[in-house]
mmCIF file of C-alpha atoms in Angstrom:
data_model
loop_
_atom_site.group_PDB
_atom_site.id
_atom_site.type_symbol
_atom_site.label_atom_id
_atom_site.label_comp_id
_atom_site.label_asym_id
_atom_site.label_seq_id
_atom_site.Cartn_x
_atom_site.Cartn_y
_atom_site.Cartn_z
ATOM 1 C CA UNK A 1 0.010 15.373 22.411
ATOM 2 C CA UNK A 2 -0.655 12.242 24.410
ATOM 3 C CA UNK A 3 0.889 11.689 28.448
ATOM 4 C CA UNK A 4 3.512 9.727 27.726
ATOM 5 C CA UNK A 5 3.096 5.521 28.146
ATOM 6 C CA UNK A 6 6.124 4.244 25.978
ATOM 7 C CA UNK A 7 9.660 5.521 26.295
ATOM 8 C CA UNK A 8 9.560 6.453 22.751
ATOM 9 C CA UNK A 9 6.414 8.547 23.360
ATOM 10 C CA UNK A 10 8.721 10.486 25.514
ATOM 11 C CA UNK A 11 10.913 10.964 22.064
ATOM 12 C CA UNK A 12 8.143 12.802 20.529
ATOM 13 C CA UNK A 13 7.132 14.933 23.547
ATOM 14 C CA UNK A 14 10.491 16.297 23.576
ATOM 15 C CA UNK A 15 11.008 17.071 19.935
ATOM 16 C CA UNK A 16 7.391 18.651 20.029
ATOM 17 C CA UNK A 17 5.364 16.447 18.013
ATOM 18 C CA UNK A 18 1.857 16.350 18.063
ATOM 19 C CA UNK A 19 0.284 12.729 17.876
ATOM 20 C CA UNK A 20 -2.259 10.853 19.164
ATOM 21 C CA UNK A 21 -2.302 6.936 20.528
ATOM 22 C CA UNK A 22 -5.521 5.123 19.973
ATOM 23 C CA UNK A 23 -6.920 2.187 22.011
ATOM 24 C CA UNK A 24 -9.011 0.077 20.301
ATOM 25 C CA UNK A 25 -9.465 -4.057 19.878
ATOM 26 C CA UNK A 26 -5.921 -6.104 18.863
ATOM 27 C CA UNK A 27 -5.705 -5.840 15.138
ATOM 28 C CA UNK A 28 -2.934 -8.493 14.492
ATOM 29 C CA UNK A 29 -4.028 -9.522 10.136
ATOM 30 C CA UNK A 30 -4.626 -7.065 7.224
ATOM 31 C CA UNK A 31 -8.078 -7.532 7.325
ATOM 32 C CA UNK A 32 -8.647 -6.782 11.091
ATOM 33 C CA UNK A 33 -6.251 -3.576 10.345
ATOM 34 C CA UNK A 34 -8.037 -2.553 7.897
ATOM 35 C CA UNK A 35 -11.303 -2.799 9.861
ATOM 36 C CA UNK A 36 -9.998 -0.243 12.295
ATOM 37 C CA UNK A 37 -11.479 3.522 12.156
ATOM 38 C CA UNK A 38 -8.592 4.730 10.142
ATOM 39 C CA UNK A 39 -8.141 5.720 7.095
ATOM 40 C CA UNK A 40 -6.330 2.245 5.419
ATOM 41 C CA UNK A 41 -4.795 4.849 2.361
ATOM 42 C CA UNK A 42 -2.654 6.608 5.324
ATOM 43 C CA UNK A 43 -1.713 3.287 6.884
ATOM 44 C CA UNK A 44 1.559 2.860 7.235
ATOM 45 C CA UNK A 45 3.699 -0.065 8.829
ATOM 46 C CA UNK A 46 7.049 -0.259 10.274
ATOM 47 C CA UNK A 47 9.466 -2.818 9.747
ATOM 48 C CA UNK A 48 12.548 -3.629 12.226
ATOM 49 C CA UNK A 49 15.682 -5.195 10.989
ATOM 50 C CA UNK A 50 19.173 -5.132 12.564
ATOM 51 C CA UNK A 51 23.037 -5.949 10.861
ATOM 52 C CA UNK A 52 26.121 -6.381 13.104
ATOM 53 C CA UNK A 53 26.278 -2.857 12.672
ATOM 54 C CA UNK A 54 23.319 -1.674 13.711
ATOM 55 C CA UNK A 55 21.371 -3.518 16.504
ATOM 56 C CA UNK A 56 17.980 -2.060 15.238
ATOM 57 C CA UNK A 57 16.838 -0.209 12.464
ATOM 58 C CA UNK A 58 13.467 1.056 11.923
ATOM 59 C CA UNK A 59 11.894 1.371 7.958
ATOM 60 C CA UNK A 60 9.094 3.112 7.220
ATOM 61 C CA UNK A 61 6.651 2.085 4.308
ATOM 62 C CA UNK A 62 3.311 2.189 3.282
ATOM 63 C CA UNK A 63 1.034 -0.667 4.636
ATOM 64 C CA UNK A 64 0.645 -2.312 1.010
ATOM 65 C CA UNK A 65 4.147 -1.478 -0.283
ATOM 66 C CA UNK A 66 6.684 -4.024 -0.026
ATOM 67 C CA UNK A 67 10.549 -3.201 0.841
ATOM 68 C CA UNK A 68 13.693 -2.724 -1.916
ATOM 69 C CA UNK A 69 16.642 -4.450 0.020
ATOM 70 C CA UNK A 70 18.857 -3.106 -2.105
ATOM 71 C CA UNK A 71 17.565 -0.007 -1.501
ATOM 72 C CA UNK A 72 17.656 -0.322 2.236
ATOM 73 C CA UNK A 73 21.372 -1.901 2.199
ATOM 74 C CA UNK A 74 22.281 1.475 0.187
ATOM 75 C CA UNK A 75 20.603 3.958 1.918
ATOM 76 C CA UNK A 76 21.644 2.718 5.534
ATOM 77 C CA UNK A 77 25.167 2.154 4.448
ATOM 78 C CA UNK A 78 25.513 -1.737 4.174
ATOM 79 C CA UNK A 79 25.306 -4.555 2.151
ATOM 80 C CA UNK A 80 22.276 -7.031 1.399
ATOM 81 C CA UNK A 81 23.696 -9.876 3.089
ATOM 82 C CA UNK A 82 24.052 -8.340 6.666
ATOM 83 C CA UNK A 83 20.606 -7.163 6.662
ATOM 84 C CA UNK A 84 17.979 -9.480 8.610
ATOM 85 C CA UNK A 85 14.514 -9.157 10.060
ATOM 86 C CA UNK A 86 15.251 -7.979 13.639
ATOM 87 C CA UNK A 87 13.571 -11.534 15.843
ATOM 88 C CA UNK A 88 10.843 -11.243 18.500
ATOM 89 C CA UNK A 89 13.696 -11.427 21.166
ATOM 90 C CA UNK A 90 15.327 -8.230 20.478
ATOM 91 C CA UNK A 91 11.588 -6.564 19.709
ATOM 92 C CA UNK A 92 11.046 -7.671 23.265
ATOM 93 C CA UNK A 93 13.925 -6.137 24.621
ATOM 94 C CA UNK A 94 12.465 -3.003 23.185
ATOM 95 C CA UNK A 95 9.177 -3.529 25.173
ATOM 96 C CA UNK A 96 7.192 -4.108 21.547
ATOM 97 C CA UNK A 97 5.924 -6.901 19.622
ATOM 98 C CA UNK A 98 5.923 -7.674 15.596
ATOM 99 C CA UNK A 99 3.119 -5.993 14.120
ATOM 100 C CA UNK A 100 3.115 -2.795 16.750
ATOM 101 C CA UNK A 101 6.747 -1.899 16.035
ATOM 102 C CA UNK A 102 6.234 2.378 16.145
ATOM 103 C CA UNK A 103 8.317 4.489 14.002
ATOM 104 C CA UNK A 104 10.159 6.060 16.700
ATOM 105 C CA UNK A 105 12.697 4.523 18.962
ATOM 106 C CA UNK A 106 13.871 5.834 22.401
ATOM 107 C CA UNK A 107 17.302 4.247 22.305
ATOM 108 C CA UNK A 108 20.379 5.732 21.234
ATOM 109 C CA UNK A 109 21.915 5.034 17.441
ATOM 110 C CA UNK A 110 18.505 3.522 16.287
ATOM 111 C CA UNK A 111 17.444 5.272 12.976
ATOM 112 C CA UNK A 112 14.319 5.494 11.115
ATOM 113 C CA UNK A 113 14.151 5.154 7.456
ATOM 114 C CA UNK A 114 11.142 6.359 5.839
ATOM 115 C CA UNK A 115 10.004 5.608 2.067
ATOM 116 C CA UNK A 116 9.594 8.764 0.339
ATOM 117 C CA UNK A 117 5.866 7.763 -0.533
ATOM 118 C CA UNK A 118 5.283 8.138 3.111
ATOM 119 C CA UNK A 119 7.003 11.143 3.671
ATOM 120 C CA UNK A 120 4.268 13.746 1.922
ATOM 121 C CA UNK A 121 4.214 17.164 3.904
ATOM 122 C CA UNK A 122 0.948 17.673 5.841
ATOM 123 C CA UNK A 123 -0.305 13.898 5.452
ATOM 124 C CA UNK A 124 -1.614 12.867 8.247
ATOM 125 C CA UNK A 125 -0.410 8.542 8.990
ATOM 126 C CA UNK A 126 -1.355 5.619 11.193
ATOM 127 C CA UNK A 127 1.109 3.412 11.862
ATOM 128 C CA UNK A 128 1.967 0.939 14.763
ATOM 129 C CA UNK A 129 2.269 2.094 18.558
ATOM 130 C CA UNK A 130 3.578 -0.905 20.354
ATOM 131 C CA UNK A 131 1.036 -3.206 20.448
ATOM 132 C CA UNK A 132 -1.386 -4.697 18.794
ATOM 133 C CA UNK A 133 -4.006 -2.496 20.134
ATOM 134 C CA UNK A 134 -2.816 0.568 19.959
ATOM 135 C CA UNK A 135 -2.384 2.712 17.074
ATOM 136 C CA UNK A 136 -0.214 5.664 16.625
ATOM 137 C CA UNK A 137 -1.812 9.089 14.706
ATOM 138 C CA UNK A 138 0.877 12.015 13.127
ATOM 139 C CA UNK A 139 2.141 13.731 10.224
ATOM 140 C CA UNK A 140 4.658 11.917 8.371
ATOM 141 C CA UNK A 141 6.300 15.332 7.848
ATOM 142 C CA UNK A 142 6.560 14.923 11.817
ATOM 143 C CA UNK A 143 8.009 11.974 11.760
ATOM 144 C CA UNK A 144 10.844 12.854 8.687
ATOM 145 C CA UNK A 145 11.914 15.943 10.560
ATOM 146 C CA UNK A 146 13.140 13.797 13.804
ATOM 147 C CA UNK A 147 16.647 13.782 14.405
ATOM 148 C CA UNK A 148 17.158 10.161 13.471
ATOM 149 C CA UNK A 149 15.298 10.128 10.573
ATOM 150 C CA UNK A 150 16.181 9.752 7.161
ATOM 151 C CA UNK A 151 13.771 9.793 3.392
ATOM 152 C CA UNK A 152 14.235 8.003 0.514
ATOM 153 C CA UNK A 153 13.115 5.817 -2.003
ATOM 154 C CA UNK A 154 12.701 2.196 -0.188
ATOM 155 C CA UNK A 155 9.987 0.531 -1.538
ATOM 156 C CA UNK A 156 9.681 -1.734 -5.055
#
């Protein structure tokens, strides 16, 4: 377990999670990503969206898998249409930026939907950790037993 740096670090530490944040150079394309010391078959990436609903919503995937929106509408309860990329303003407001969102928030409400393809018990996963240059290290059966999380099939 790391000190905490991020609010949603905190998240972790208090559920118990082990994990591990690693510094390294800003990784912002595929190919600098997948130059990083981590294994690019355990990358995962996580995508924000929000609906009028739900000011953010957090999905899980695989880095080379590509989202089902009608999966994701049906799984978190709405329809296609009020589904939208969540913009840079409210990942701000989060203290993150597009391409370091982590798979954990520290607010209130916000849920984490995780593709079942990620969610394989004892496999270790890399995924964002706020920035650009920092990446986070668990077990994705850490991250599906989280209070706000929820599995299922979400990628095409």
């Amino acid at each position: 377990m790391s000190t905490p740096e991020a609010p949603w670090q905190a998240v972790l530490d208090w559920d118990g999670c082990p994990y591990t944040v690693h510094q390294h150079a800003a990784a912002h394309s595929v190919a600098e990503r997948q130059a990083l010391p981590f294994p690019w078959s355990q990358a995962v990436k996580t995508l924000a969206f929000a609906t009028s609903d739900v000011p953010l919503l957090l999905v899980v995937l695989r880095a080379e898998d590509r989202v089902d929106f009608a999966r994701l509408a049906a799984l978190s309860g709405t329809s296609r249409s009020r589904l939208r990329a969540a913009d840079a303003g409210l990942l701000a407001a989060e203290g993150l930026v597009p391409g370091g969102v982590p798979p954990v928030s520290h607010r209130p409400g916000v849920p984490c939907l995780i593709d079942a393809a990620v969610a394989n018990p004892g496999r270790p996963v890399y995924c964002g950790a706020g920035s650009a240059d920092r990446t986070l290290h668990i077990n994705s059966a850490d991250l599906a037993r989280l209070p706000r999380a929820q599995v299922g099939a979400l990628s095409r």
